[in-house]
Short mmCIF file of C-alpha atoms in Angstrom, two decimals:
data_model
loop_
_atom_site.label_atom_id
_atom_site.label_comp_id
_atom_site.label_asym_id
_atom_site.label_seq_id
_atom_site.Cartn_x
_atom_site.Cartn_y
_atom_site.Cartn_z
CA MET P 1 0.00 0.00 0.00
CA LYS P 2 2.91 2.36 0.68
CA MET P 3 3.80 4.78 -2.09
CA ALA P 4 7.37 5.99 -2.49
CA SER P 5 7.71 9.68 -3.29
CA ALA P 6 8.95 10.65 -6.75
CA LEU P 7 10.42 14.14 -6.64
CA VAL P 8 11.91 14.45 -10.12
CA LEU P 9 13.18 17.57 -11.90
CA GLN P 10 11.90 17.77 -15.48
CA PHE P 11 12.65 20.24 -18.22
CA LEU P 12 9.93 20.00 -20.88
CA LEU P 13 9.65 21.61 -24.29
CA LEU P 14 6.69 23.82 -23.45
CA GLY P 15 7.92 25.21 -20.15
CA PHE P 16 9.43 24.32 -16.83
CA ALA P 17 7.96 21.78 -14.44
CA SER P 18 9.50 20.49 -11.25
CA ALA P 19 8.60 18.37 -8.30
CA ALA P 20 8.99 20.93 -5.55
CA GLY P 21 11.18 19.36 -2.92
CA VAL P 22 10.15 21.94 -0.33
CA LEU P 23 7.94 19.75 1.87
CA GLN P 24 9.61 18.08 4.79
CA ASN P 25 8.77 14.44 5.54
CA PRO P 26 6.06 14.30 2.82
CA ASP P 27 5.66 10.51 3.09
CA PHE P 28 5.80 10.41 6.92
CA GLU P 29 8.69 7.96 6.87
CA THR P 30 10.47 9.91 9.61
CA PRO P 31 8.56 8.82 12.75
CA PRO P 32 7.67 10.93 15.78
CA PRO P 33 10.22 10.57 18.58
CA GLY P 34 8.95 8.05 21.07
CA SER P 35 6.68 6.15 18.70
CA PRO P 36 6.88 2.39 19.35
CA ALA P 37 9.10 0.48 16.94
CA ASN P 38 7.79 -2.55 15.02
CA SER P 39 4.20 -1.89 16.09
CA THR P 40 1.26 -1.60 13.73
CA ALA P 41 -1.06 -0.18 16.40
CA PRO P 42 -2.09 3.48 15.81
CA PHE P 43 0.05 5.84 17.90
CA LEU P 44 -1.90 8.89 19.15
CA LEU P 45 0.15 12.07 18.99
CA GLY P 46 -0.10 14.39 21.97
CA GLU P 47 1.39 17.58 23.33
CA ASN P 48 4.60 15.75 24.21
CA ASN P 49 5.08 14.48 20.63
CA THR P 50 6.26 16.02 17.41
CA LEU P 51 5.60 14.96 13.83
CA PRO P 52 8.81 15.85 11.95
CA GLY P 53 8.13 18.52 9.34
CA TRP P 54 4.52 19.01 10.39
CA SER P 55 2.45 20.81 12.99
CA PHE P 56 -0.75 19.11 14.13
CA GLY P 57 -3.91 19.58 16.17
CA GLY P 58 -6.88 17.51 17.31
CA GLN P 59 -6.67 13.73 17.17
CA VAL P 60 -3.83 12.64 14.86
CA TYR P 61 -2.54 9.06 14.78
CA TYR P 62 0.77 7.84 13.38
CA LEU P 63 0.38 4.52 11.59
CA THR P 64 2.97 1.87 10.82
CA GLU P 65 1.71 -0.48 8.14
CA SER P 66 2.42 -4.20 7.99
CA GLY P 67 4.74 -3.66 5.03
CA GLY P 68 6.81 -1.12 6.93
CA GLY P 69 5.39 2.06 5.40
CA HIS P 70 3.90 4.91 7.38
CA ALA P 71 0.92 7.26 7.23
CA VAL P 72 -1.20 9.53 9.43
CA GLN P 73 -4.83 9.12 10.41
CA LEU P 74 -6.84 12.27 11.10
CA GLY P 75 -9.34 11.68 13.90
CA GLN P 76 -11.78 14.03 15.61
CA ASP P 77 -10.84 17.59 14.51
CA GLY P 78 -7.56 16.13 13.28
CA ARG P 79 -5.31 18.46 11.32
CA ILE P 80 -1.74 18.56 10.06
CA ASN P 81 -0.14 21.55 8.41
CA GLN P 82 3.20 22.68 7.05
CA THR P 83 4.47 26.02 5.76
CA PHE P 84 6.66 25.99 2.67
CA ALA P 85 8.37 28.74 0.70
CA ALA P 86 7.17 29.45 -2.83
CA SER P 87 9.57 30.09 -5.68
CA ALA P 88 11.95 32.92 -4.94
CA THR P 89 11.60 34.30 -8.47
CA ASP P 90 8.59 34.34 -10.81
CA SER P 91 5.16 33.06 -9.84
CA ALA P 92 4.55 29.32 -10.33
CA ASP P 93 1.47 27.08 -10.15
CA TYR P 94 1.53 24.56 -7.31
CA LEU P 95 -0.16 21.17 -7.64
CA LEU P 96 -0.63 18.56 -4.94
CA THR P 97 -0.87 14.76 -5.25
CA PHE P 98 -1.85 12.66 -2.23
CA ALA P 99 -3.30 9.30 -1.28
CA VAL P 100 -6.45 8.98 0.87
CA ALA P 101 -7.99 5.86 2.39
CA SER P 102 -10.17 4.71 5.27
CA PRO P 103 -9.87 1.62 7.50
CA GLY P 104 -13.49 0.89 6.66
CA GLY P 105 -12.94 1.04 2.89
CA ALA P 106 -16.11 1.35 0.84
CA ASN P 107 -18.29 1.25 3.97
CA CYS P 108 -16.98 4.70 4.92
CA LEU P 109 -17.67 6.62 1.73
CA SER P 110 -20.20 8.92 3.39
CA ASN P 111 -18.62 9.16 6.84
CA GLY P 112 -15.27 10.86 6.43
CA SER P 113 -13.50 13.25 4.10
CA VAL P 114 -10.19 15.06 3.82
CA VAL P 115 -10.12 18.84 3.38
CA ILE P 116 -7.02 20.24 1.66
CA SER P 117 -6.63 24.00 1.90
CA ALA P 118 -4.12 26.69 1.02
CA PRO P 119 -4.45 30.49 0.73
CA ASP P 120 -6.01 30.29 -2.75
CA SER P 121 -7.98 27.04 -2.74
CA GLN P 122 -9.86 24.37 -0.84
CA GLY P 123 -10.86 20.85 -1.86
CA VAL P 124 -12.89 18.11 -0.17
CA PHE P 125 -12.03 14.48 -0.97
CA PRO P 126 -13.92 11.36 0.18
CA ALA P 127 -12.11 8.79 2.30
CA GLY P 128 -13.35 5.36 1.31
CA GLN P 129 -11.45 2.85 -0.75
CA ARG P 130 -7.89 3.96 -1.31
CA ALA P 131 -7.56 6.62 -4.02
CA VAL P 132 -4.97 9.10 -5.24
CA TYR P 133 -6.13 12.68 -5.95
CA GLY P 134 -4.67 15.77 -7.56
CA GLN P 135 -5.46 19.36 -6.56
CA PHE P 136 -4.51 22.84 -7.68
CA LEU P 137 -3.26 24.75 -4.63
CA GLY P 138 -2.52 28.20 -6.04
CA SER P 139 0.01 30.42 -7.79
CA TRP P 140 2.77 32.07 -5.79
CA GLY P 141 6.26 33.50 -6.09
CA ASP P 142 8.73 35.91 -4.45
CA GLY P 143 9.47 33.38 -1.71
CA GLU P 144 6.00 33.76 -0.20
CA ALA P 145 5.28 31.57 2.85
CA ILE P 146 2.41 29.18 2.06
CA ASP P 147 0.53 27.25 4.74
CA LEU P 148 -0.74 23.85 3.55
CA VAL P 149 -3.46 22.42 5.80
CA ILE P 150 -4.82 18.85 5.67
CA ALA P 151 -7.78 18.20 7.97
CA SER P 152 -10.50 15.64 8.61
CA GLU P 153 -14.20 16.26 8.08
CA THR P 154 -17.05 13.99 9.08
CA THR P 155 -20.82 14.03 9.35
CA GLU P 156 -20.67 12.01 12.55
CA SER P 157 -20.12 13.36 16.05
CA ASP P 158 -18.86 10.07 17.50
CA ALA P 159 -15.29 10.61 18.68
CA ASN P 160 -14.64 6.88 18.32
CA ALA P 161 -15.64 6.71 14.66
CA THR P 162 -13.76 3.99 12.78
CA CYS P 163 -13.87 5.77 9.44
CA TRP P 164 -11.44 8.61 10.01
CA PRO P 165 -9.34 9.26 6.89
CA ILE P 166 -5.76 8.10 6.38
CA VAL P 167 -3.41 10.35 4.39
CA ASP P 168 -0.18 9.25 2.78
CA SER P 169 2.40 9.98 0.06
CA ILE P 170 2.13 13.73 -0.49
CA LEU P 171 3.84 15.19 -3.57
CA LEU P 172 4.10 18.92 -4.27
CA LYS P 173 4.87 20.06 -7.81
CA SER P 174 5.42 23.50 -9.32
CA ILE P 175 4.83 24.48 -12.95
CA ALA P 176 5.75 27.76 -14.60
CA SER P 177 6.05 29.39 -18.02
CA LEU P 178 3.55 27.41 -20.06
CA VAL P 179 3.49 28.51 -23.70
CA LYS P 180 2.06 27.19 -26.95
CA ALA P 181 4.11 24.94 -29.18
CA ASN P 182 4.81 26.24 -32.67
CA ASP P 183 2.51 23.67 -34.32
CA ASN P 184 -0.40 23.80 -31.87
CA GLU P 185 -2.81 26.61 -31.00
CA LEU P 186 -3.55 24.90 -27.65
CA VAL P 187 -1.55 25.05 -24.46
CA ASN P 188 -0.96 21.65 -22.84
CA GLY P 189 -2.69 19.79 -25.65
CA GLY P 190 -0.66 16.68 -24.81
CA PHE P 191 -1.63 16.81 -21.09
CA GLU P 192 2.01 16.67 -19.98
CA PHE P 193 1.42 19.36 -17.36
CA GLY P 194 -0.63 18.10 -14.41
CA PRO P 195 -0.14 16.76 -10.88
CA ASP P 196 2.76 14.43 -10.21
CA PHE P 197 2.37 10.65 -10.26
CA LEU P 198 3.10 8.43 -7.27
CA ALA P 199 5.95 6.09 -8.16
CA ASP P 200 4.20 2.84 -7.20
CA SER P 201 0.60 3.77 -8.01
CA ALA P 202 -1.15 1.80 -10.74
CA GLY P 203 -4.46 3.60 -10.25
CA GLY P 204 -3.65 6.96 -11.79
CA VAL P 205 -4.60 10.31 -10.24
CA LEU P 206 -8.27 11.27 -9.88
CA LEU P 207 -9.14 14.86 -10.78
CA GLN P 208 -12.42 16.27 -9.48
CA ALA P 209 -14.60 18.83 -11.24
CA ALA P 210 -12.95 22.22 -11.85
CA GLN P 211 -15.02 24.79 -13.72
CA SER P 212 -12.10 27.13 -14.41
CA PRO P 213 -8.92 26.08 -16.24
CA VAL P 214 -7.06 28.48 -13.97
CA GLN P 215 -8.14 26.50 -10.89
CA SER P 216 -7.70 23.07 -12.47
CA PRO P 217 -4.90 20.62 -11.61
CA LEU P 218 -4.80 19.73 -15.33
CA ARG P 219 -3.27 22.99 -16.45
CA GLN P 220 -5.28 25.03 -18.97
CA TRP P 221 -8.17 22.52 -19.01
CA SER P 222 -11.47 22.65 -17.12
CA ILE P 223 -12.72 19.34 -15.74
CA LEU P 224 -16.35 18.21 -16.07
CA GLY P 225 -17.31 15.44 -13.67
CA THR P 226 -14.36 13.24 -12.72
CA VAL P 227 -11.45 12.20 -14.90
CA LYS P 228 -8.35 10.12 -14.27
CA TYR P 229 -4.88 11.44 -15.04
CA ILE P 230 -2.81 8.47 -16.24
CA ASP P 231 0.90 7.93 -16.91
CA ALA P 232 2.78 5.81 -19.44
CA LYS P 233 4.42 3.74 -16.69
CA HIS P 234 1.17 2.13 -15.56
CA PHE P 235 -1.22 2.64 -18.53
CA PHE P 236 -1.25 2.77 -22.30
CA VAL P 237 -0.71 6.42 -23.23
CA PRO P 238 -0.99 7.23 -26.97
CA GLN P 239 1.63 9.99 -26.93
CA GLY P 240 4.13 11.30 -24.38
CA ASN P 241 4.05 10.56 -20.67
CA ALA P 242 0.46 11.43 -19.70
CA ALA P 243 -3.13 11.32 -20.94
CA VAL P 244 -6.70 11.74 -19.64
CA GLU P 245 -9.14 8.88 -19.05
CA ILE P 246 -12.77 9.99 -18.71
CA VAL P 247 -14.08 7.71 -15.98
CA SER P 248 -17.35 9.06 -14.60
CA GLY P 249 -19.57 9.21 -17.70
CA ASN P 250 -22.76 11.29 -17.50
CA SER P 251 -21.45 14.23 -19.55
CA SER P 252 -18.02 14.27 -17.96
CA GLY P 253 -14.86 15.30 -19.72
CA ILE P 254 -12.45 18.17 -20.30
CA GLN P 255 -12.69 21.60 -21.89
CA THR P 256 -10.33 24.40 -22.88
CA ALA P 257 -10.37 27.48 -25.10
CA ALA P 258 -8.10 28.70 -27.89
CA GLN P 259 -7.49 32.24 -29.07
CA LEU P 260 -8.26 31.91 -32.78
CA THR P 261 -8.85 34.36 -35.64
CA LYS P 262 -12.52 34.77 -36.48
CA ASP P 263 -13.64 33.33 -39.85
CA SER P 264 -10.35 31.46 -40.26
CA SER P 265 -10.32 27.70 -40.84
CA TYR P 266 -8.65 25.23 -38.49
CA THR P 267 -8.27 21.49 -38.00
CA LEU P 268 -8.78 19.72 -34.68
CA GLU P 269 -6.69 16.54 -34.34
CA PHE P 270 -6.78 14.14 -31.37
CA MET P 271 -6.39 10.52 -30.33
CA LEU P 272 -8.99 8.30 -28.63
CA GLY P 273 -8.30 4.90 -27.13
CA ASP P 274 -8.20 2.77 -24.00
CA GLY P 275 -5.63 2.72 -21.22
CA ASN P 276 -4.82 -1.01 -21.19
CA ASP P 277 -6.74 -1.35 -17.92
CA SER P 278 -9.19 -4.10 -18.97
CA CYS P 279 -11.91 -1.56 -19.73
CA ILE P 280 -14.06 -3.27 -22.37
CA GLY P 281 -16.97 -1.85 -24.35
CA ASP P 282 -18.09 0.80 -26.82
CA PHE P 283 -16.98 4.30 -25.83
CA GLU P 284 -18.87 7.30 -27.21
CA VAL P 285 -17.11 10.65 -27.12
CA ARG P 286 -18.39 14.01 -28.35
CA ALA P 287 -15.67 16.33 -29.62
CA GLN P 288 -16.50 20.00 -30.06
CA ALA P 289 -14.55 22.86 -31.62
CA GLY P 290 -16.45 26.12 -31.72
CA SER P 291 -19.94 25.41 -33.06
CA VAL P 292 -18.91 22.12 -34.73
CA LEU P 293 -19.74 18.90 -32.87
CA GLN P 294 -18.73 15.40 -33.89
CA ASN P 295 -19.58 12.11 -32.13
CA TYR P 296 -17.09 9.25 -32.19
CA THR P 297 -17.55 5.66 -31.05
CA ILE P 298 -14.57 3.38 -30.49
CA GLN P 299 -14.63 -0.28 -29.56
CA SER P 300 -12.31 -1.09 -26.68
CA LYS P 301 -10.91 -4.51 -25.83
CA GLY P 302 -9.10 -3.04 -22.86
CA THR P 303 -5.67 -4.04 -24.11
CA GLY P 304 -4.26 -0.63 -25.00
CA SER P 305 -4.91 0.93 -28.41
CA ALA P 306 -5.70 4.31 -29.93
CA GLN P 307 -7.07 5.86 -33.11
CA LYS P 308 -6.37 9.30 -34.54
CA PHE P 309 -9.28 11.51 -35.60
CA SER P 310 -9.63 14.99 -37.05
CA PHE P 311 -12.19 17.43 -38.41
CA LYS P 312 -12.19 20.96 -39.78
CA PHE P 313 -13.97 23.92 -38.25
CA LYS P 314 -14.13 27.67 -38.57
CA ALA P 315 -13.54 30.08 -35.71
CA ASP P 316 -16.85 31.94 -35.41
CA SER P 317 -16.63 33.60 -31.99
CA ASP P 318 -16.86 37.38 -31.77
CA THR P 319 -14.65 37.30 -28.68
CA GLY P 320 -11.85 35.39 -30.39
CA THR P 321 -12.09 32.59 -27.83
CA THR P 322 -13.09 29.21 -29.29
CA PRO P 323 -14.11 26.38 -26.91
CA ILE P 324 -12.57 22.93 -27.41
CA SER P 325 -14.05 20.03 -25.45
CA PHE P 326 -14.26 16.24 -25.17
CA VAL P 327 -17.24 14.75 -23.34
CA SER P 328 -18.08 11.10 -22.66
CA TYR P 329 -21.58 9.73 -22.16
CA THR P 330 -20.42 6.20 -21.35
CA SER P 331 -19.83 4.88 -17.85
CA SER P 332 -17.89 1.62 -17.66
CA GLN P 333 -16.22 -0.56 -15.05
CA THR P 334 -13.45 -3.11 -15.15
CA LYS P 335 -14.05 -6.65 -13.90
CA ASP P 336 -12.64 -5.47 -10.56
CA GLY P 337 -15.31 -2.77 -10.29
CA VAL P 338 -12.99 0.14 -11.08
CA PHE P 339 -14.60 2.95 -13.09
CA CYS P 340 -12.97 3.45 -16.47
CA GLY P 341 -13.58 4.96 -19.89
CA PRO P 342 -12.11 6.44 -23.06
CA VAL P 343 -8.61 7.91 -23.13
CA VAL P 344 -8.02 11.29 -24.81
CA ASP P 345 -4.55 12.46 -25.81
CA ASP P 346 -2.46 14.53 -28.24
CA VAL P 347 -5.02 17.27 -28.92
CA VAL P 348 -3.82 19.67 -31.61
CA VAL P 349 -5.47 22.66 -33.27
CA ARG P 350 -3.73 23.63 -36.51
CA THR P 351 -4.38 26.63 -38.70
CA SER P 352 -5.31 26.12 -42.34
CA LEU P 353 -3.47 29.30 -43.39
CA GLY P 354 -0.76 27.38 -45.24
CA LEU P 355 -3.39 25.61 -47.34
CA LYS P 356 -5.05 28.93 -48.20
CA LEU P 357 -1.75 30.40 -49.39
CA ALA P 358 -1.13 27.39 -51.59
CA ILE P 359 -4.56 27.68 -53.20
CA GLN P 360 -3.98 31.37 -53.98
CA TRP P 361 -1.30 30.38 -56.52
CA SER P 362 -3.58 30.23 -59.56
CA LEU P 363 -2.44 29.04 -63.00
CA PRO P 364 -1.83 32.57 -64.37
CA SER P 365 0.29 33.41 -61.32
CA LEU P 366 2.38 30.28 -61.78
CA LEU P 367 2.90 31.06 -65.51
CA LEU P 368 4.11 34.58 -64.67
CA LEU P 369 6.53 33.15 -62.10
CA VAL P 370 7.94 30.64 -64.63
CA ALA P 371 8.34 33.36 -67.28
CA TYR P 372 10.16 35.58 -64.78
CA VAL P 373 12.59 32.84 -63.81
CA MET P 374 13.32 31.87 -67.43
CA ASN P 375 13.87 35.49 -68.41
CA ASN P 376 16.37 36.08 -65.63
CA GLU P 377 18.31 32.87 -66.33
CA ARG P 378 19.64 34.48 -69.55
CA TRP P 379 21.62 36.95 -67.44
CA ILE P 380 23.26 34.32 -65.20
#
């Protein structure tokens, strides 16, 4: 169950992304002084204890798992927090990845939650069966001191509740300077910029609904419903290191916007497939670019495959902002009961300007060009 942290420095073509190694003891592997060795019984922290790297309040338990890993359980009014320093230079976006579980598993879905908060954001995440989530924390720079707070929330008043959430494997990542690639009108069309992946997690990272692309952990994309952020290490990813799997159905998906020239023609290209996670069935996806909508159905055998699609559209918005979206209406599950669905990747919007210029070379124009060249060759 224990996840090892993966704090890796990456320089990517479209900008700079790094795992921000500014959190102390993010995986709780450094135990509180005085905690019993080789014991799997929860150890209640009190006023005479410290949790290295973290402050705490309320009921907080330190857990040693049977495999040797460690975590914290947030009981009644339980809270842990840590202050870290933002980038000393330009502002950067900070994304959090963390694992949440409950001793009661699925029986505790409605009893306990984890609240993650920072100066610019707050998210509530259910504590049932073990899951990994991603969250946008905020954008900061100039060395600003940021207080990260992780707290329990429950609908029950019983101090002895058995469904208090367990938190583990916290990764903090910063992303700055996102720009468009030369051949794509979209930013982050390949989904390479999102929350970090846990090194040993085969379940991907769940991303909850985010109406604004500014507040979304999948940078530059709004999230409708729930999607899963997947990596090439544990899933089939059509292109690059990351992709999006639409897992919740019921009009869930992703959406962004491109600044395009009105009345100009463009082509939307993208790939649809399955993540090699035994998700079998017919997946229906609606792709939209501006006012043009196209429905696509792919047959998945769950073994990892993808198809490339494209269609042309014209930018018709008076504001210059053209919406681009992918929505799934299919809800599927693997044989193990895990929600799954179609994978979207490598989304590209290309201008058709080059084609227009080529068409403008009419036959008379070409004849004049040939005559000019032949006439000037006599003087060489």
